[in-house]
Short mmCIF file of C-alpha atoms and ligand atoms in Angstrom, two decimals:
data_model
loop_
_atom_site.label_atom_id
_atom_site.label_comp_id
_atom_site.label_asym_id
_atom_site.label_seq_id
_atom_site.Cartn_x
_atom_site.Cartn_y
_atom_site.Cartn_z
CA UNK C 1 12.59 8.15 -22.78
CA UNK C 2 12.40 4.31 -22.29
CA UNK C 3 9.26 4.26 -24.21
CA UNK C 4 10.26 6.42 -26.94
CA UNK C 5 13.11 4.53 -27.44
CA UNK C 6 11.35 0.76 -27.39
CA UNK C 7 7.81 1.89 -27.95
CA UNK C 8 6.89 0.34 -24.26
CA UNK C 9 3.67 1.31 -23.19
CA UNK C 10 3.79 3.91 -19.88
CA UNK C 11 0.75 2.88 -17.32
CA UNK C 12 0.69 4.97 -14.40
CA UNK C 13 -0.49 3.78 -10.97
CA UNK C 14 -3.17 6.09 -10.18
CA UNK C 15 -3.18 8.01 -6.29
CA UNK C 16 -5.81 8.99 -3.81
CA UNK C 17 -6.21 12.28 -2.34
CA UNK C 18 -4.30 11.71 0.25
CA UNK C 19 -1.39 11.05 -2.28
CA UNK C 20 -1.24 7.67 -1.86
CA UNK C 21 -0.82 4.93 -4.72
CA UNK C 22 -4.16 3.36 -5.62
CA UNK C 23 -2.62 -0.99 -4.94
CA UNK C 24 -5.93 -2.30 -6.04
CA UNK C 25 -5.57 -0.46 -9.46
CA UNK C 26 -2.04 -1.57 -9.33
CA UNK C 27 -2.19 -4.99 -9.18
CA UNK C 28 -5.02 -4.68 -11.96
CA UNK C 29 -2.26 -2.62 -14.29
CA UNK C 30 0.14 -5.58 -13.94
CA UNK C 31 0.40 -8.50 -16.03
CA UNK C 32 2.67 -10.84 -17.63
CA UNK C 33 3.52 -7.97 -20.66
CA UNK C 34 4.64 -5.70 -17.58
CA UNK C 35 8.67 -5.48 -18.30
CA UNK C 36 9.66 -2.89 -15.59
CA UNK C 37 7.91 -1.18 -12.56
CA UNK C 38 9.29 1.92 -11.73
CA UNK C 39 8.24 4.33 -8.35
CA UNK C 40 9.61 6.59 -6.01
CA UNK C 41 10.69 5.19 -2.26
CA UNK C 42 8.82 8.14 -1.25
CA UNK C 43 7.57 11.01 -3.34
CA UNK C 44 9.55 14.63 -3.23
CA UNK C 45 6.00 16.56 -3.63
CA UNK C 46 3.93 14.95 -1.30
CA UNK C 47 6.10 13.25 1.32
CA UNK C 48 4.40 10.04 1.14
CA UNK C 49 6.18 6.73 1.77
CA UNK C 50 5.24 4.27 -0.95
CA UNK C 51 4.69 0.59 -0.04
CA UNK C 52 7.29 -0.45 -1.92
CA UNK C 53 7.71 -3.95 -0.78
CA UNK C 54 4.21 -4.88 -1.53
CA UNK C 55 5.23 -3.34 -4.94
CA UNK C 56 8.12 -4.84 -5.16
CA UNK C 57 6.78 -8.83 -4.20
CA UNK C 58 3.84 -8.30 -6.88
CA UNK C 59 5.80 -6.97 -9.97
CA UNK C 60 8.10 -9.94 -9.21
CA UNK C 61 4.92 -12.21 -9.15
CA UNK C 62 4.46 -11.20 -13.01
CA UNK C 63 8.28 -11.19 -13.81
CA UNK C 64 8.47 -7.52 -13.74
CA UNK C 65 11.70 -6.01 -12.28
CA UNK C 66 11.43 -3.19 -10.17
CA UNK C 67 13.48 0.34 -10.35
CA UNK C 68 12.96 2.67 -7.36
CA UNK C 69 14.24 5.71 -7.11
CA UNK C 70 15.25 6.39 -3.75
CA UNK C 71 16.31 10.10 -3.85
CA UNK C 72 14.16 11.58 -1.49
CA UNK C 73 14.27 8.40 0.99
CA UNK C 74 17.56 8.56 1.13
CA UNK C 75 18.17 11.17 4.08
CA UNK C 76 15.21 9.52 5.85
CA UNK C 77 14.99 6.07 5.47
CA UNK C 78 17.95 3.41 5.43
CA UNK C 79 16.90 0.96 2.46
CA UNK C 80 17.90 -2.51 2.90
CA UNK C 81 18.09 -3.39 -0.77
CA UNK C 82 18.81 -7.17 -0.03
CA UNK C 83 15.62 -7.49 1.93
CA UNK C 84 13.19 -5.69 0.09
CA UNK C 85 14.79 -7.80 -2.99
CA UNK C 86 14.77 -5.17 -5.39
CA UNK C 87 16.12 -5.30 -8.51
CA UNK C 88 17.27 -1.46 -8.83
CA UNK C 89 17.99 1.17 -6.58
CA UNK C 90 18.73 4.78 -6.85
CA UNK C 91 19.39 7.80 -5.35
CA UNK C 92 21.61 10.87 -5.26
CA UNK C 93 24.33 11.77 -2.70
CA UNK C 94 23.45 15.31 -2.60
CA UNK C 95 20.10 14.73 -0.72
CA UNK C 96 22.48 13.41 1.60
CA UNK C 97 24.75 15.85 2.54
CA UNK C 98 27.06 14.88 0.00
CA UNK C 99 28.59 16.34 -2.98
CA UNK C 100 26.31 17.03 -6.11
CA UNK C 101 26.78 15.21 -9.58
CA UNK C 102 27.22 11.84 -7.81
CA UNK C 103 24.73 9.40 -7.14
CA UNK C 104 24.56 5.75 -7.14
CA UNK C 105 22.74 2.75 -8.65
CA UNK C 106 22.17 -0.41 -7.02
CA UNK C 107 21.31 -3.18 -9.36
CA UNK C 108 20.88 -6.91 -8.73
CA UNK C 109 24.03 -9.21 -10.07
CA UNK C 110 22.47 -11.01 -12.41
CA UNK C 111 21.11 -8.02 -13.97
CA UNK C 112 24.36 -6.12 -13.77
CA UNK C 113 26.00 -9.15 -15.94
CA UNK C 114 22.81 -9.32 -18.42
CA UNK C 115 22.94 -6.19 -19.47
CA UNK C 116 25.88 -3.89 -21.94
CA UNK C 117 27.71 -0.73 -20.99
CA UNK C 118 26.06 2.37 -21.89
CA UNK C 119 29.12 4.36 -22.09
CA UNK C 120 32.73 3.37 -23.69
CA UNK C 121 36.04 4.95 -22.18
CA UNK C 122 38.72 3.82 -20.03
CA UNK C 123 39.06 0.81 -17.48
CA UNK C 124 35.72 -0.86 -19.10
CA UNK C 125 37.66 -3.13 -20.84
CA UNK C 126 38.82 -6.43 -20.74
CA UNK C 127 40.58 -7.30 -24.07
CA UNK C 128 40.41 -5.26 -27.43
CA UNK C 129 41.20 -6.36 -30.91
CA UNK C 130 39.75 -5.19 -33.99
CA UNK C 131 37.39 -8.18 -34.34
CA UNK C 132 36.24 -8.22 -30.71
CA UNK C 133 36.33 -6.36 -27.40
CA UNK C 134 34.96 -8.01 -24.18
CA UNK C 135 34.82 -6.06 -20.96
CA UNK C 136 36.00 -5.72 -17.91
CA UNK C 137 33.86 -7.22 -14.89
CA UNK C 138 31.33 -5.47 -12.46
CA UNK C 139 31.08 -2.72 -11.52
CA UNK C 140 34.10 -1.51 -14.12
CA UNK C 141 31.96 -2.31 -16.87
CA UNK C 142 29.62 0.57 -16.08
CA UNK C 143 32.08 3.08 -14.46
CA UNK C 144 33.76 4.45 -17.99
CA UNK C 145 36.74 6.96 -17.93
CA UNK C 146 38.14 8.48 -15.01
CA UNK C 147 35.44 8.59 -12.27
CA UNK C 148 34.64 11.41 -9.94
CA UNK C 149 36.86 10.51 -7.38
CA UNK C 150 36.56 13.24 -5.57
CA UNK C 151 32.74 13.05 -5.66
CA UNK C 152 33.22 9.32 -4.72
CA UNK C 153 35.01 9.79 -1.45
CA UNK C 154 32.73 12.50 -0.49
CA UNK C 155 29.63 10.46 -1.11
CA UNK C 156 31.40 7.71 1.12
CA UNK C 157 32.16 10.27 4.17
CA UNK C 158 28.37 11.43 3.90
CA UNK C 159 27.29 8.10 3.62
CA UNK C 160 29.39 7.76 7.14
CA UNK C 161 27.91 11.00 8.55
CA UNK C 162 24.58 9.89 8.15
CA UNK C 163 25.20 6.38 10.00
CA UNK C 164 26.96 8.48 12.55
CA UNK C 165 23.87 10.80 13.10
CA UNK C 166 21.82 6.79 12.55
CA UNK C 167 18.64 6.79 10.86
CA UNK C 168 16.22 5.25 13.82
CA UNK C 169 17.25 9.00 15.93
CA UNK C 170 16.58 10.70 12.21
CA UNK C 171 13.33 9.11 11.77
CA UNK C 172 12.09 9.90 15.34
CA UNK C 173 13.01 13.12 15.58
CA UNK C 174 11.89 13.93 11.42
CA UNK C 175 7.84 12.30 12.62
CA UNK C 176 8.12 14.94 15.55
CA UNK C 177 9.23 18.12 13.56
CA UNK C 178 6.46 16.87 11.02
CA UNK C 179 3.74 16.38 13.60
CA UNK C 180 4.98 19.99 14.87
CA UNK C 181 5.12 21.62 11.70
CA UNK C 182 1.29 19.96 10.31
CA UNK C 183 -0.27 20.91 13.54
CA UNK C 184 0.62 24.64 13.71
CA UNK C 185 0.81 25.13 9.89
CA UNK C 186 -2.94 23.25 9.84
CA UNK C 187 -3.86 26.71 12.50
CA UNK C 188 -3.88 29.16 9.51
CA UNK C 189 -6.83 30.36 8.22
CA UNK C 190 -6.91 28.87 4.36
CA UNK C 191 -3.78 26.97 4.24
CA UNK C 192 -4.33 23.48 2.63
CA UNK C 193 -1.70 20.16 2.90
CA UNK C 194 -1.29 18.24 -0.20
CA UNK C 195 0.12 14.58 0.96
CA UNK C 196 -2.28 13.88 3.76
CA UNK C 197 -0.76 10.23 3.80
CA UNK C 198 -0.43 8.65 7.51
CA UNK C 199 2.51 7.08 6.09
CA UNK C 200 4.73 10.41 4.91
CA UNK C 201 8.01 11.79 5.67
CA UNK C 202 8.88 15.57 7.01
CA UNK C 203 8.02 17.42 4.14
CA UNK C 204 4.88 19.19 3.63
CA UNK C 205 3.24 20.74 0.65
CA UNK C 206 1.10 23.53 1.01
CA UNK C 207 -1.45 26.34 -0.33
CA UNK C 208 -3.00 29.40 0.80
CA UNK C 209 -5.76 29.61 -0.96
CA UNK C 210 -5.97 32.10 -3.42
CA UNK C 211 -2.59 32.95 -3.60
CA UNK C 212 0.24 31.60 -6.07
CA UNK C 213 2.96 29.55 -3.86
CA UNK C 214 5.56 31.59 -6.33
CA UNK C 215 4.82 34.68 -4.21
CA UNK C 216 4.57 32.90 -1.00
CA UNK C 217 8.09 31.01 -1.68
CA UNK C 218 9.55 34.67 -2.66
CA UNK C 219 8.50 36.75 0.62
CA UNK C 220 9.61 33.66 2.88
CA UNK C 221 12.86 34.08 0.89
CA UNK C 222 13.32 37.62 1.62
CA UNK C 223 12.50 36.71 5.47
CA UNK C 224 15.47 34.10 5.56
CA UNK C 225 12.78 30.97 5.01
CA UNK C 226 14.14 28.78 2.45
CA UNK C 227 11.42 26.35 0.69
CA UNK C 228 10.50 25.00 -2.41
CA UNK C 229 7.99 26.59 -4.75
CA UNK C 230 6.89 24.84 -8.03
CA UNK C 231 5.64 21.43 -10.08
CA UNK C 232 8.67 19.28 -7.99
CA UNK C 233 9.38 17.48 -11.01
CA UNK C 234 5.90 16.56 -10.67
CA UNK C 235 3.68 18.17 -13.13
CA UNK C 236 1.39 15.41 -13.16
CA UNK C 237 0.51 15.37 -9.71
CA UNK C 238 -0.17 18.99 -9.73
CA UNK C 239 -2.73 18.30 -12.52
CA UNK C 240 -4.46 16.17 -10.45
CA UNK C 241 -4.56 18.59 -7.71
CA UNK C 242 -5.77 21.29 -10.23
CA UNK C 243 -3.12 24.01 -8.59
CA UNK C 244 0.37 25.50 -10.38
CA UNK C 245 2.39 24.10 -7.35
CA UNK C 246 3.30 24.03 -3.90
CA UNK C 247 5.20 25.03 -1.40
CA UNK C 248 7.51 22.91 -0.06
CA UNK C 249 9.13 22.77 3.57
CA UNK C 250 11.24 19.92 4.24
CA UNK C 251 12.60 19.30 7.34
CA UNK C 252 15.89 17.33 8.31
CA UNK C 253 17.52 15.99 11.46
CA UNK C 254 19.29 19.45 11.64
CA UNK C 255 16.10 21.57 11.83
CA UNK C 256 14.52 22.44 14.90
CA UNK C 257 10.66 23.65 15.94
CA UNK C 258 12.21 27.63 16.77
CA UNK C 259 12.77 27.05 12.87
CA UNK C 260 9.20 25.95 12.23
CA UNK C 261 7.80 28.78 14.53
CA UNK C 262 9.75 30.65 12.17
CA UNK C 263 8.33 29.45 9.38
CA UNK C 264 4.95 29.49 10.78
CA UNK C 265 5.09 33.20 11.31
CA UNK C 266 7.00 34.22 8.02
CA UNK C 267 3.54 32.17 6.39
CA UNK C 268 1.19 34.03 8.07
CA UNK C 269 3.01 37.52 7.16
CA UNK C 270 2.71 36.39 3.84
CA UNK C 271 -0.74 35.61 3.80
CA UNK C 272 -1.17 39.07 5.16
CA UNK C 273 0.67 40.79 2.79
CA UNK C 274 -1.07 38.98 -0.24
CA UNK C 275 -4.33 38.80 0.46
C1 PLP E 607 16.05 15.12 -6.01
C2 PLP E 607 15.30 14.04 -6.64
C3 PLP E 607 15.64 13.59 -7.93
C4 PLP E 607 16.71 14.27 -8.77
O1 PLP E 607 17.97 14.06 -8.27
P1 PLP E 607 19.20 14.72 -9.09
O2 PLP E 607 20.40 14.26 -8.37
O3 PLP E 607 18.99 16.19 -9.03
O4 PLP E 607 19.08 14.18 -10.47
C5 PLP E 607 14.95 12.54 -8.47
N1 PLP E 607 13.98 11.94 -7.79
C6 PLP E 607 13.61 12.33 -6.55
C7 PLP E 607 12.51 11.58 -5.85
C8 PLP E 607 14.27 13.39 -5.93
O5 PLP E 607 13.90 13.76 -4.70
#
């Protein structure tokens, strides 16, 4: 949309098999034309954890800013947005346990005062006349009309939850449901991981071979198993893969490995039932 609308030119980092961002290429791509760098925290298909910081401390070696979206870190990872310096940070509070239709962006200051409102309505103004309206400070100047309120206070008590349940026990126990879950999916016959990264969170993309992950995501469904089947928003990365999709299991600090047994079996009944 950004390029449509200023005729910037996209470059895309390339990734490894393992779906992992190719840095040499990377730091080939950038250059002092490079306005904004944009990547996921870590990527909703594949799981992997991108190195963010190294992306982060290069772009800013060119003048770049940086814009990650943080959506699928967010109910894994605990982003310190100070110390990895970034300029913009997003995510959504319903990967959280929150609410849906409320999110939040974290921007840098100085950015924040550099650049207009995208949207007029109430409380984003400072003084009006008819030859000049200036507007009200930060963060009022980009939160036109009546907020969500509701949505705001309920991202706030998930926000609490999550601190309450504290990331270092999420992150422990996630990296053991994963290791769980990779090991005894890995034990069927024809079942392939995409996202092979050592550096991944719990979610794991898979195949059977032969057999389209639409009709493995449907029979898990009727068997209580709820995953993901699809592009993920990712259509490119499924190109590169040459395969319609995936499916998806994610786990979370409320799963447990009964669950992935569960899953496990429900997977192999599948595979029976297709092939
Ligand atoms: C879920 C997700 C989104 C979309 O979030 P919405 O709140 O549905 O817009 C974007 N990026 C990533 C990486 C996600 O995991």
């Amino acid at each position: 949309m950004l390029c449509e609308k200023t005729g910037a030119l996209l470059k895309v980092i390339p990734m490894n098999l393992n779906g992992e961002l190719e840095m040499d290429t990377y730091s080939q791509l950038l250059s002092d034309k490079t306005k904004l760098v944009f990547v996921n925290h870590i990527s909703n298909a594949l799981g992997t954890i991108n190195p963010i910081e190294k992306i982060i401390e290069q772009a800013h070696a060119v003048g770049a800013a940086v814009l990650i979206d943080g959506a699928q870190a967010a109910p894994h990872i605990k982003p310190d947005v100070q110390a990895l310096d970034v300029d913009f940070y997003v995510t959504s509070a319903h990967k959280i346990c929150g609410p849906t239709g409320v999110g939040m962006l974290y921007g840098k200051e100085t950015w924040l005062e550099k650049l207009p409102p995208y949207q007029g309505g109430g409380e984003m103004i400072a003084t009006v006349s008819f030859e000049k309206t200036t507007y009200a400070g930060l963060p009022h100047k980009f939160e036109a009309g009546t907020p969500n309120i509701c949505g705001g206070i309920a991202f706030g008590a998930a926000i609490d939850y999550m601190n309450s349940v504290g990331f270092d026990d999420i992150a422990d126990y996630e990296n053991e449901l994963l290791a769980y879950g990779t090991e005894q999916l890995l034990k069927i016959d024809g079942l392939r991981i995409y996202g092979t990264s050592k550096n991944k969170t719990s979610v794991i993309s898979f195949n059977l071979k032969g057999i389209h992950p639409y009709d493995v995501g449907t029979l898990l469904d009727k068997m209580g198993i709820a995953v993901r089947t699809g592009h993920h928003c990712a259509q490119p990365i499924m190109d590169f893969y040459n395969i319609p999709g995936t499916v998806r299991a994610s786990f979370a600090f409320y799963n447990t490995k009964e669950e992935i047994d569960a899953l496990v079996t429900g997977v192999k009944k599948a595979k029976m039932m297709l092939s």
